[in-house]
Amino acid sequence: MKKRGNFLKSLRFRILIILIILGIVPSVLVTAMVIANYEDQAIDIRVSAVRNQCDILCNLIIKENYLNDSSSQAVNSKLELLSNIYGGRLLLVDRDFRIVKDTYEIDAGKIMLSPEIIRCFKGENDQGYTRKKQMLEIAVPIRSPEVQQLQGAMLVTFSCSEIMATIRELEQKGVMIIAIIVALAIFFGYILSTILVKPFARVTKSIEDLTDGYQTENISVPDYTETVLITDAFNKMVTRMRVLDESRQEFVSNVSHELKTPLTSMKVLADSLVGQSGVPEELYQEFMRDITEEIDRENKIITDLLTLVKMDKKTAELTISHLDINQLLESILKRLRPIADKRSISLILDSFRPVEADVDEIKFTSAISNLVENGIKYNVDEGWVRVSLDADHKYFYVTVADSGLGIPEDSIDRIFERFYRVDKSHSREIGGTGLGLAITRSSITMHHGVIKVFSKEGEGTTFSVRIPLSYIP
Ligand SMILES: Nc1ncnc2c1ncn2[C@@H]1O[C@H](COP(=O)(O)OP(=O)(O)O)[C@@H](O)[C@H]1O
Ligand SMILES: [Mg+2]
């Protein structure tokens, strides 16, 4: 719950941020560009208008010879007019940099050596202007048309405050537009994120309901394709977990049952001895023998269980060594021959070629021993068990065939299950725990091998094992 509420890391937050950035960045860029463009153009227009007026005025100044005699009424009134229109100041400078006329009447008669004037006399800066805060300054050369020589210069300073005011207004509007865009981005971002997050929220809720136990069935959120995919995967996982849980429960109950059976027998035997007085010596002996047998059984079950549990662990490791498999099989058969001889069952080994392979000696031996033992146990008297060994360039193959009882068709898929026995009482009689084949299969899978079984009831059974010659962890 807490994790789901972590807004800063949520999908919704990311969608909002992306939309806000997508809204702000372009609008800020566009606004800045529009304003800069407007400023340039407005100032250019203003400067060239002033320049035109000044050019006309300069012609008049030359005509009236105003630089030498500043009494011309026409020029004076024109100067006055211009300075009024543009809200600025006009200075006329003659060839000796002396100020002939100042519309502000401050500096008349002084010498003027400003950089603009000097550049103007040098013939530079013909089109340019200088900007000082809200003022623009241009210098216009005064030339007589006949003589191409400079007679003087006119320095015009005028305000561009209306342009600046317009720009400020534009800036304000820009900020407003950006604010509106951000607000819209947040609004649509919220709606969009709600739409996008909804399927996830639904699925999460369904999963929570399931884990809280309100619901026992599979979850189903058929509203969107994505949720169907997620819920399908989730349901598969849950089903698998249920199967695992069931098999675990079954295993535990099987274990308890199997461990209890010998205990119950022992209890019955012991009770009947305790309950009678003057029990004959032979009966005592017989019961004690039975009790010892039950203890052996109990012991065998526990040993087998421990072996299985050890192999089940993910970390279970094989102690691999490069071994002569022919020899290994021979020693297995040798060890089991006494048991087979008791029922006159012949053990035969067919080695088609010498085989060496990487195996864990103990685990491999126990796997094959189990198969051969089964072949003997579930056989008829005077039957046979035939073990064969063959190999190709990649694998070696061991088959264990017998002439025994065979396995009924409906049991064949289950014989590798823990504690599964076709005929419980018969298996018990001959000392089976039902764990042998489970151990065998675990061991062979650990060697990256496979085991298969073919059987026909009443005719016999063949187990075939295939294991890679070299072990790759
Ligand atoms: N060679 C075989 N012939 C007939 N039945 C077999 C053979 N091997 C195994 N089975 C059947 O499979 C069951 C499981 O075998 P296993 O796991 O070795 O248990 P156990 O031998 O302790 O009974 C046996 O109880 C038996 O019914
Ligand atoms: Mg067995």
Coordinates of C-alpha atoms and ligand atoms in Angstrom, one line a residue:
M1 CA 0.0 0.0 0.0
K2 CA 2.7 2.4 1.0
K3 CA 4.7 1.6 -2.1
R4 CA 1.7 2.2 -4.3
G5 CA 1.2 5.6 -2.7
N6 CA 4.8 6.8 -3.4
F7 CA 3.7 9.6 -5.7
L8 CA 7.1 10.9 -6.8
K9 CA 8.1 7.5 -8.2
S10 CA 4.7 6.8 -9.7
L11 CA 3.8 6.5 -13.4
R12 CA 1.3 9.3 -12.8
F13 CA 4.0 11.7 -11.7
R14 CA 6.2 10.9 -14.7
I15 CA 3.4 11.5 -17.1
L16 CA 2.7 14.8 -15.5
I17 CA 6.3 15.9 -15.7
I18 CA 6.6 14.9 -19.3
L19 CA 3.4 16.8 -20.3
I20 CA 4.5 19.9 -18.3
I21 CA 8.0 19.9 -20.0
L22 CA 6.3 19.3 -23.4
G23 CA 4.1 22.3 -22.7
I24 CA 6.6 24.7 -21.2
V25 CA 9.7 24.3 -23.3
P26 CA 8.1 25.1 -26.7
S27 CA 6.0 27.9 -25.4
V28 CA 8.9 29.6 -23.6
L29 CA 11.1 29.3 -26.7
V30 CA 8.4 30.6 -29.0
T31 CA 7.6 33.5 -26.7
A32 CA 11.2 34.5 -26.4
M33 CA 11.7 34.3 -30.1
V34 CA 8.6 36.4 -30.9
I35 CA 9.7 39.1 -28.4
A36 CA 13.3 39.2 -29.7
N37 CA 12.1 39.4 -33.3
Y38 CA 9.6 42.1 -32.5
E39 CA 12.3 44.2 -30.7
D40 CA 14.7 44.0 -33.6
Q41 CA 12.1 45.0 -36.1
A42 CA 10.5 47.8 -34.1
I43 CA 13.9 49.4 -33.4
D44 CA 15.0 49.0 -37.1
I45 CA 11.8 50.7 -38.3
R46 CA 12.2 53.5 -35.8
V47 CA 15.9 54.1 -36.6
S48 CA 15.4 54.2 -40.3
A49 CA 12.4 56.6 -39.9
V50 CA 14.6 59.0 -37.8
R51 CA 17.4 58.6 -40.3
N52 CA 15.2 59.6 -43.2
Q53 CA 14.0 62.7 -41.4
C54 CA 17.6 63.5 -40.5
D55 CA 18.8 63.1 -44.1
I56 CA 16.2 65.5 -45.3
L57 CA 17.1 67.9 -42.5
C58 CA 20.8 67.7 -43.4
N59 CA 20.1 68.7 -47.0
L60 CA 18.3 71.7 -45.6
I61 CA 21.2 72.5 -43.3
I62 CA 23.6 72.5 -46.2
K63 CA 21.3 74.6 -48.3
E64 CA 20.8 77.2 -45.6
N65 CA 24.5 77.1 -44.6
Y66 CA 23.3 76.5 -41.1
L67 CA 26.6 75.3 -39.8
N68 CA 28.2 78.7 -40.3
D69 CA 25.2 80.8 -39.5
S70 CA 22.6 79.2 -37.2
S71 CA 20.0 81.9 -37.6
S72 CA 17.9 80.1 -40.3
Q73 CA 14.4 80.0 -39.0
A74 CA 13.4 77.1 -41.3
V75 CA 16.1 74.9 -39.9
N76 CA 15.5 75.9 -36.3
S77 CA 11.8 75.1 -36.5
K78 CA 12.5 71.8 -38.2
L79 CA 15.0 70.8 -35.5
E80 CA 12.5 71.7 -32.9
L81 CA 9.8 69.7 -34.6
L82 CA 12.0 66.6 -34.9
S83 CA 13.1 66.7 -31.4
N84 CA 9.5 67.0 -30.2
I85 CA 8.2 64.2 -32.4
Y86 CA 10.8 61.7 -31.3
G87 CA 11.1 62.9 -27.8
G88 CA 14.8 63.3 -28.2
R89 CA 17.8 65.6 -28.4
L90 CA 19.5 66.8 -31.6
L91 CA 23.1 68.0 -31.7
L92 CA 24.8 69.6 -34.7
V93 CA 28.6 69.5 -34.8
D94 CA 30.7 71.3 -37.4
R95 CA 34.0 70.1 -38.9
D96 CA 35.9 71.3 -35.8
F97 CA 33.7 69.2 -33.5
R98 CA 32.2 72.3 -32.1
I99 CA 28.5 72.0 -31.1
V100 CA 26.6 74.5 -33.3
K101 CA 23.2 73.6 -32.1
D102 CA 21.8 71.7 -29.1
T103 CA 18.0 71.4 -29.0
Y104 CA 18.3 71.1 -25.2
E105 CA 20.3 74.3 -25.2
I106 CA 22.9 72.8 -22.7
D107 CA 26.1 72.1 -24.6
A108 CA 26.0 74.7 -27.4
G109 CA 29.5 76.1 -28.2
K110 CA 31.3 73.2 -26.5
I111 CA 33.6 70.7 -28.2
M112 CA 32.0 67.2 -28.8
L113 CA 34.3 64.2 -29.1
S114 CA 31.9 61.3 -28.6
P115 CA 32.9 57.9 -30.2
E116 CA 29.8 58.1 -32.4
I117 CA 30.8 61.4 -33.9
I118 CA 34.4 60.3 -34.4
R119 CA 33.2 57.1 -36.2
C120 CA 30.8 59.2 -38.3
F121 CA 33.6 61.5 -39.4
K122 CA 35.7 58.5 -40.2
G123 CA 32.9 57.4 -42.5
E124 CA 31.9 54.4 -40.4
N125 CA 28.8 53.5 -38.7
D126 CA 26.6 54.8 -41.4
Q127 CA 23.6 52.5 -40.7
G128 CA 24.2 51.6 -37.1
Y129 CA 22.8 52.9 -33.9
T130 CA 23.9 52.8 -30.2
R131 CA 21.5 51.7 -27.6
K132 CA 21.7 53.1 -24.1
K133 CA 19.0 51.7 -21.8
Q134 CA 15.8 53.2 -23.2
M135 CA 17.5 55.6 -25.6
L136 CA 18.8 55.1 -29.1
E137 CA 21.6 57.2 -30.6
I138 CA 22.4 57.6 -34.2
A139 CA 25.0 59.8 -35.9
V140 CA 24.2 61.2 -39.4
P141 CA 26.9 62.8 -41.5
I142 CA 26.2 66.2 -43.1
R143 CA 27.6 66.3 -46.6
S144 CA 27.1 68.9 -49.3
P145 CA 26.0 67.2 -52.5
E146 CA 28.6 68.9 -54.7
V147 CA 31.6 68.6 -52.5
Q148 CA 31.8 65.0 -51.1
Q149 CA 33.5 66.3 -48.1
L150 CA 31.9 66.1 -44.6
Q151 CA 30.7 69.4 -43.4
G152 CA 29.6 68.2 -40.0
A153 CA 27.5 65.6 -38.2
M154 CA 24.2 65.4 -36.5
L155 CA 23.9 63.3 -33.3
V156 CA 20.3 62.3 -32.5
T157 CA 19.3 60.7 -29.2
F158 CA 15.8 59.6 -29.0
S159 CA 13.7 57.4 -26.8
C160 CA 12.5 53.9 -27.6
S161 CA 10.4 53.6 -24.4
E162 CA 7.2 52.8 -26.3
I163 CA 8.9 49.9 -27.9
M164 CA 10.1 48.7 -24.5
A165 CA 6.6 49.2 -23.1
T166 CA 5.1 47.1 -25.8
I167 CA 7.8 44.4 -25.1
R168 CA 6.9 44.3 -21.5
E169 CA 3.3 43.9 -22.4
L170 CA 4.2 41.1 -24.7
E171 CA 6.3 39.5 -21.9
Q172 CA 3.4 39.6 -19.6
K173 CA 1.1 38.0 -22.1
G174 CA 3.7 35.4 -22.8
V175 CA 3.9 34.5 -19.1
M176 CA 0.2 34.3 -19.0
I177 CA 0.1 32.0 -22.0
I178 CA 2.8 29.8 -20.4
A179 CA 0.9 29.6 -17.2
I180 CA -2.3 28.6 -19.1
I181 CA -0.4 26.0 -21.0
V182 CA 1.1 24.6 -17.7
A183 CA -2.3 24.5 -16.2
L184 CA -3.7 22.7 -19.2
A185 CA -0.8 20.3 -19.1
I186 CA -1.4 19.5 -15.5
F187 CA -5.1 19.0 -16.2
F188 CA -4.7 16.8 -19.2
G189 CA -1.7 15.1 -17.6
Y190 CA -3.9 14.2 -14.7
I191 CA -6.7 12.9 -16.9
L192 CA -4.3 11.0 -19.1
S193 CA -2.4 9.5 -16.2
T194 CA -5.6 8.4 -14.6
I195 CA -6.6 6.6 -17.7
L196 CA -3.2 5.0 -18.1
V197 CA -2.8 4.1 -14.4
K198 CA -6.3 2.6 -14.1
P199 CA -5.5 -0.9 -15.5
F200 CA -2.5 -1.2 -13.1
A201 CA -4.6 -0.1 -10.2
R202 CA -7.3 -2.6 -11.1
V203 CA -4.8 -5.4 -11.4
T204 CA -3.1 -4.4 -8.1
K205 CA -6.4 -4.3 -6.4
S206 CA -7.4 -7.8 -7.7
I207 CA -4.1 -9.2 -6.6
E208 CA -4.5 -7.6 -3.2
D209 CA -8.0 -9.0 -2.8
L210 CA -6.6 -12.4 -3.7
T211 CA -3.8 -12.2 -1.2
D212 CA -6.0 -10.8 1.5
G213 CA -8.2 -13.8 1.0
Y214 CA -11.5 -12.2 -0.1
Q215 CA -11.2 -14.2 -3.3
T216 CA -10.2 -17.7 -3.9
E217 CA -10.7 -17.9 -7.6
N218 CA -8.3 -16.7 -10.3
I219 CA -8.2 -13.0 -10.8
S220 CA -9.8 -11.5 -13.9
V221 CA -9.5 -7.9 -15.2
P222 CA -10.8 -8.2 -18.7
D223 CA -11.0 -4.5 -19.3
Y224 CA -7.7 -4.0 -21.2
T225 CA -5.5 -6.2 -23.3
E226 CA -2.5 -5.4 -21.0
T227 CA -4.4 -6.4 -17.9
V228 CA -5.5 -9.6 -19.5
L229 CA -1.8 -10.4 -20.2
I230 CA -0.7 -9.6 -16.7
T231 CA -3.5 -11.4 -15.0
D232 CA -3.0 -14.5 -17.2
A233 CA 0.6 -14.6 -16.2
F234 CA -0.3 -14.0 -12.6
N235 CA -2.9 -16.7 -12.6
K236 CA -0.5 -19.2 -14.1
M237 CA 1.9 -18.4 -11.3
V238 CA -0.8 -18.8 -8.7
T239 CA -1.9 -22.1 -10.2
R240 CA 1.7 -23.3 -10.1
M241 CA 2.0 -22.2 -6.4
R242 CA -1.3 -24.1 -5.6
V243 CA 0.0 -27.2 -7.2
L244 CA 3.3 -26.9 -5.3
D245 CA 1.4 -26.3 -2.1
E246 CA -0.8 -29.3 -2.6
S247 CA 2.1 -31.5 -3.4
R248 CA 3.9 -30.3 -0.3
Q249 CA 0.9 -31.0 1.8
E250 CA 0.5 -34.4 0.3
F251 CA 4.2 -35.1 0.9
V252 CA 3.9 -34.1 4.5
S253 CA 0.9 -36.2 5.1
N254 CA 2.5 -39.1 3.3
V255 CA 5.7 -38.8 5.4
S256 CA 3.7 -38.8 8.6
H257 CA 1.7 -41.8 7.5
E258 CA 4.7 -43.7 6.4
L259 CA 6.6 -42.9 9.6
K260 CA 3.6 -43.8 11.7
T261 CA 3.0 -47.3 10.2
P262 CA 6.1 -49.0 11.7
L263 CA 5.5 -47.2 15.0
T264 CA 1.9 -48.5 15.1
S265 CA 3.1 -52.1 14.5
M266 CA 5.8 -51.8 17.2
K267 CA 3.2 -50.4 19.6
V268 CA 0.8 -53.4 18.9
L269 CA 3.6 -55.9 19.3
A270 CA 5.0 -54.3 22.5
D271 CA 1.5 -53.9 24.0
S272 CA 0.6 -57.6 23.5
L273 CA 3.8 -58.6 25.3
V274 CA 3.2 -56.1 28.1
G275 CA -0.4 -57.2 28.5
Q276 CA 0.3 -60.9 29.1
S277 CA 2.2 -62.5 31.8
G278 CA 4.3 -65.6 31.5
V279 CA 4.8 -65.2 27.7
P280 CA 6.7 -68.2 26.3
E281 CA 10.3 -67.5 25.4
E282 CA 9.8 -68.2 21.6
L283 CA 6.9 -65.8 21.3
Y284 CA 8.9 -63.2 23.0
Q285 CA 11.8 -63.8 20.6
E286 CA 9.5 -63.7 17.6
F287 CA 7.8 -60.4 18.7
M288 CA 11.2 -58.8 19.3
R289 CA 12.4 -59.9 15.9
D290 CA 9.3 -58.2 14.4
I291 CA 9.9 -55.1 16.4
T292 CA 13.5 -54.9 15.2
E293 CA 12.3 -55.3 11.6
E294 CA 10.0 -52.4 12.0
I295 CA 12.8 -50.3 13.5
D296 CA 14.9 -51.1 10.4
R297 CA 12.0 -50.1 8.2
E298 CA 11.6 -46.8 10.0
N299 CA 15.3 -46.2 9.7
K300 CA 15.3 -46.9 6.0
I301 CA 12.4 -44.5 5.4
I302 CA 14.2 -41.8 7.2
T303 CA 17.5 -42.4 5.4
D304 CA 15.7 -42.3 2.0
L305 CA 13.9 -39.2 3.0
L306 CA 17.1 -37.4 4.0
T307 CA 18.7 -38.5 0.7
L308 CA 15.8 -37.1 -1.3
V309 CA 15.6 -33.8 0.7
K310 CA 19.3 -33.3 0.2
M311 CA 19.0 -33.8 -3.6
D312 CA 16.0 -31.4 -3.7
K313 CA 18.0 -28.5 -2.5
K314 CA 19.0 -26.1 -5.3
T315 CA 22.5 -26.0 -3.9
A316 CA 22.9 -29.7 -3.9
E317 CA 26.2 -30.4 -5.7
L318 CA 27.6 -33.4 -7.4
T319 CA 31.1 -34.7 -6.7
I320 CA 32.0 -35.5 -10.2
S321 CA 34.8 -37.9 -11.1
H322 CA 35.8 -39.5 -14.4
L323 CA 34.9 -43.2 -13.8
D324 CA 34.9 -46.5 -15.6
I325 CA 31.2 -47.2 -15.9
N326 CA 31.6 -50.9 -16.8
Q327 CA 33.4 -51.5 -13.6
L328 CA 30.9 -49.5 -11.6
L329 CA 28.0 -51.6 -13.0
E330 CA 29.9 -54.8 -12.3
S331 CA 30.4 -53.9 -8.6
I332 CA 26.7 -52.9 -8.3
L333 CA 25.6 -56.3 -9.6
K334 CA 28.2 -58.1 -7.5
R335 CA 26.8 -56.4 -4.4
L336 CA 23.2 -57.3 -5.3
R337 CA 23.8 -60.9 -6.4
P338 CA 23.3 -62.5 -3.0
I339 CA 19.8 -61.1 -2.8
A340 CA 19.0 -62.3 -6.4
D341 CA 20.5 -65.7 -5.7
K342 CA 18.0 -66.2 -2.8
R343 CA 15.2 -66.3 -5.4
S344 CA 17.3 -67.9 -8.1
I345 CA 17.1 -64.7 -10.2
S346 CA 20.0 -64.4 -12.7
L347 CA 21.7 -61.0 -13.0
I348 CA 23.3 -60.4 -16.4
L349 CA 25.5 -57.6 -17.5
D350 CA 25.8 -56.8 -21.3
S351 CA 28.6 -54.3 -21.9
F352 CA 28.7 -53.3 -25.6
R353 CA 31.8 -51.2 -25.2
P354 CA 34.1 -49.8 -22.6
V355 CA 32.6 -46.5 -21.3
E356 CA 34.2 -43.8 -19.2
A357 CA 32.1 -40.8 -18.0
D358 CA 31.8 -38.0 -15.5
V359 CA 29.5 -39.1 -12.7
D360 CA 29.0 -38.6 -9.0
E361 CA 29.9 -42.2 -7.9
I362 CA 27.6 -42.4 -4.9
K363 CA 24.5 -40.8 -6.5
F364 CA 24.9 -42.7 -9.8
T365 CA 25.5 -46.0 -7.9
S366 CA 22.4 -45.4 -5.8
A367 CA 20.3 -44.6 -8.9
I368 CA 21.2 -47.8 -10.7
S369 CA 21.1 -49.9 -7.6
N370 CA 17.5 -48.9 -7.0
L371 CA 16.6 -50.0 -10.5
V372 CA 18.3 -53.3 -10.2
E373 CA 16.9 -53.9 -6.7
N374 CA 13.4 -53.2 -8.1
G375 CA 14.1 -55.6 -10.9
I376 CA 14.9 -58.3 -8.3
K377 CA 12.1 -57.3 -5.9
Y378 CA 9.3 -57.2 -8.4
N379 CA 10.3 -60.3 -10.2
V380 CA 9.2 -63.9 -10.3
D381 CA 11.4 -66.6 -8.8
E382 CA 14.0 -67.9 -11.3
G383 CA 13.5 -64.8 -13.4
W384 CA 16.3 -62.6 -14.8
V385 CA 17.5 -59.0 -14.6
R386 CA 19.5 -57.8 -17.6
V387 CA 21.7 -54.7 -17.3
S388 CA 23.2 -53.3 -20.5
L389 CA 25.6 -50.5 -21.2
D390 CA 26.2 -48.7 -24.5
A391 CA 27.4 -45.3 -25.6
D392 CA 27.8 -43.0 -28.5
H393 CA 30.0 -39.9 -28.8
K394 CA 27.8 -37.9 -26.5
Y395 CA 25.9 -40.1 -24.1
F396 CA 26.0 -43.4 -22.4
Y397 CA 22.9 -45.6 -22.0
V398 CA 22.1 -48.0 -19.2
T399 CA 19.0 -50.2 -19.5
V400 CA 17.7 -52.4 -16.7
A401 CA 15.2 -55.0 -17.9
D402 CA 13.5 -57.7 -15.9
S403 CA 11.2 -60.6 -16.4
G404 CA 9.0 -59.6 -13.6
L405 CA 5.5 -58.5 -12.7
G406 CA 5.4 -55.4 -14.9
I407 CA 3.6 -52.2 -14.0
P408 CA -0.1 -51.6 -14.8
E409 CA -0.6 -49.0 -17.4
D410 CA -2.5 -46.6 -15.2
S411 CA 0.3 -46.6 -12.6
I412 CA 3.2 -46.1 -15.0
D413 CA 3.0 -42.3 -14.9
R414 CA 3.1 -42.3 -11.1
I415 CA 5.9 -44.7 -10.1
F416 CA 8.4 -41.8 -9.8
E417 CA 6.3 -40.1 -7.2
R418 CA 7.4 -40.1 -3.6
F419 CA 5.8 -43.0 -1.7
Y420 CA 3.9 -44.2 -4.7
R421 CA 3.7 -48.0 -4.8
V422 CA 1.6 -50.1 -7.2
D423 CA 0.8 -52.6 -4.5
K424 CA 1.3 -51.1 -1.1
S425 CA 1.1 -54.3 0.9
H426 CA 3.3 -56.3 -1.4
S427 CA 5.9 -53.5 -1.5
R428 CA 5.9 -53.2 2.2
E429 CA 6.3 -56.9 2.6
I430 CA 9.5 -56.9 0.6
G431 CA 10.8 -53.8 2.3
G432 CA 10.0 -51.0 -0.1
T433 CA 9.6 -47.4 1.0
G434 CA 8.2 -46.0 -2.3
L435 CA 11.1 -43.5 -2.4
G436 CA 13.6 -45.5 -4.5
L437 CA 12.5 -44.3 -7.9
A438 CA 12.1 -40.7 -6.7
I439 CA 15.7 -40.8 -5.6
T440 CA 16.8 -42.4 -8.8
R441 CA 15.1 -39.8 -11.0
S442 CA 16.5 -36.9 -8.9
S443 CA 20.0 -38.3 -9.2
I444 CA 19.8 -38.8 -12.9
T445 CA 18.4 -35.3 -13.6
M446 CA 21.2 -33.9 -11.5
H447 CA 23.5 -35.6 -14.0
H448 CA 21.5 -33.8 -16.8
G449 CA 20.3 -37.2 -17.9
V450 CA 16.8 -38.7 -18.6
I451 CA 15.1 -41.8 -17.4
K452 CA 12.3 -43.7 -19.2
V453 CA 10.2 -46.7 -18.4
F454 CA 8.6 -49.3 -20.6
S455 CA 6.5 -52.0 -19.0
K456 CA 3.8 -54.6 -19.7
E457 CA 1.9 -56.1 -16.9
G458 CA 2.9 -59.8 -16.4
E459 CA 5.8 -59.6 -18.9
G460 CA 8.4 -57.4 -17.4
T461 CA 9.8 -53.9 -17.1
T462 CA 12.6 -52.0 -18.8
F463 CA 14.1 -48.8 -17.4
S464 CA 16.4 -46.9 -19.8
V465 CA 18.7 -44.2 -18.6
R466 CA 20.7 -41.7 -20.8
I467 CA 23.4 -39.6 -19.3
P468 CA 25.9 -37.2 -21.0
L469 CA 29.5 -38.6 -21.1
S470 CA 31.0 -35.3 -19.9
Y471 CA 29.4 -33.3 -17.2
I472 CA 28.8 -29.6 -17.8
P473 CA 27.8 -27.7 -14.6
Ligands
LIG1 N1 11.0 -53.3 -12.1 C1 9.7 -53.1 -11.6 N2 8.8 -54.0 -11.9 C2 7.5 -53.8 -11.4 N3 7.1 -52.8 -10.7 C3 8.1 -51.9 -10.3 C4 9.4 -52.0 -10.8 N4 10.1 -50.9 -10.3 C5 9.2 -50.2 -9.6 N5 8.0 -50.7 -9.6 C6 6.8 -50.2 -9.0 O1 7.0 -48.9 -8.7 C7 6.9 -48.6 -7.3 C8 7.9 -47.5 -6.8 O2 9.2 -48.0 -6.8 P1 10.2 -47.5 -5.8 O3 10.1 -46.0 -5.8 O4 11.5 -48.1 -6.0 O5 9.6 -47.9 -4.4 P2 9.8 -49.3 -3.6 O6 10.7 -50.1 -4.3 O7 10.3 -48.9 -2.3 O8 8.4 -49.9 -3.5 C9 7.1 -49.9 -6.6 O9 6.4 -50.0 -5.4 C10 6.5 -50.9 -7.7 O10 5.2 -51.0 -7.5
MG2 MG 12.7 -49.5 -5.0

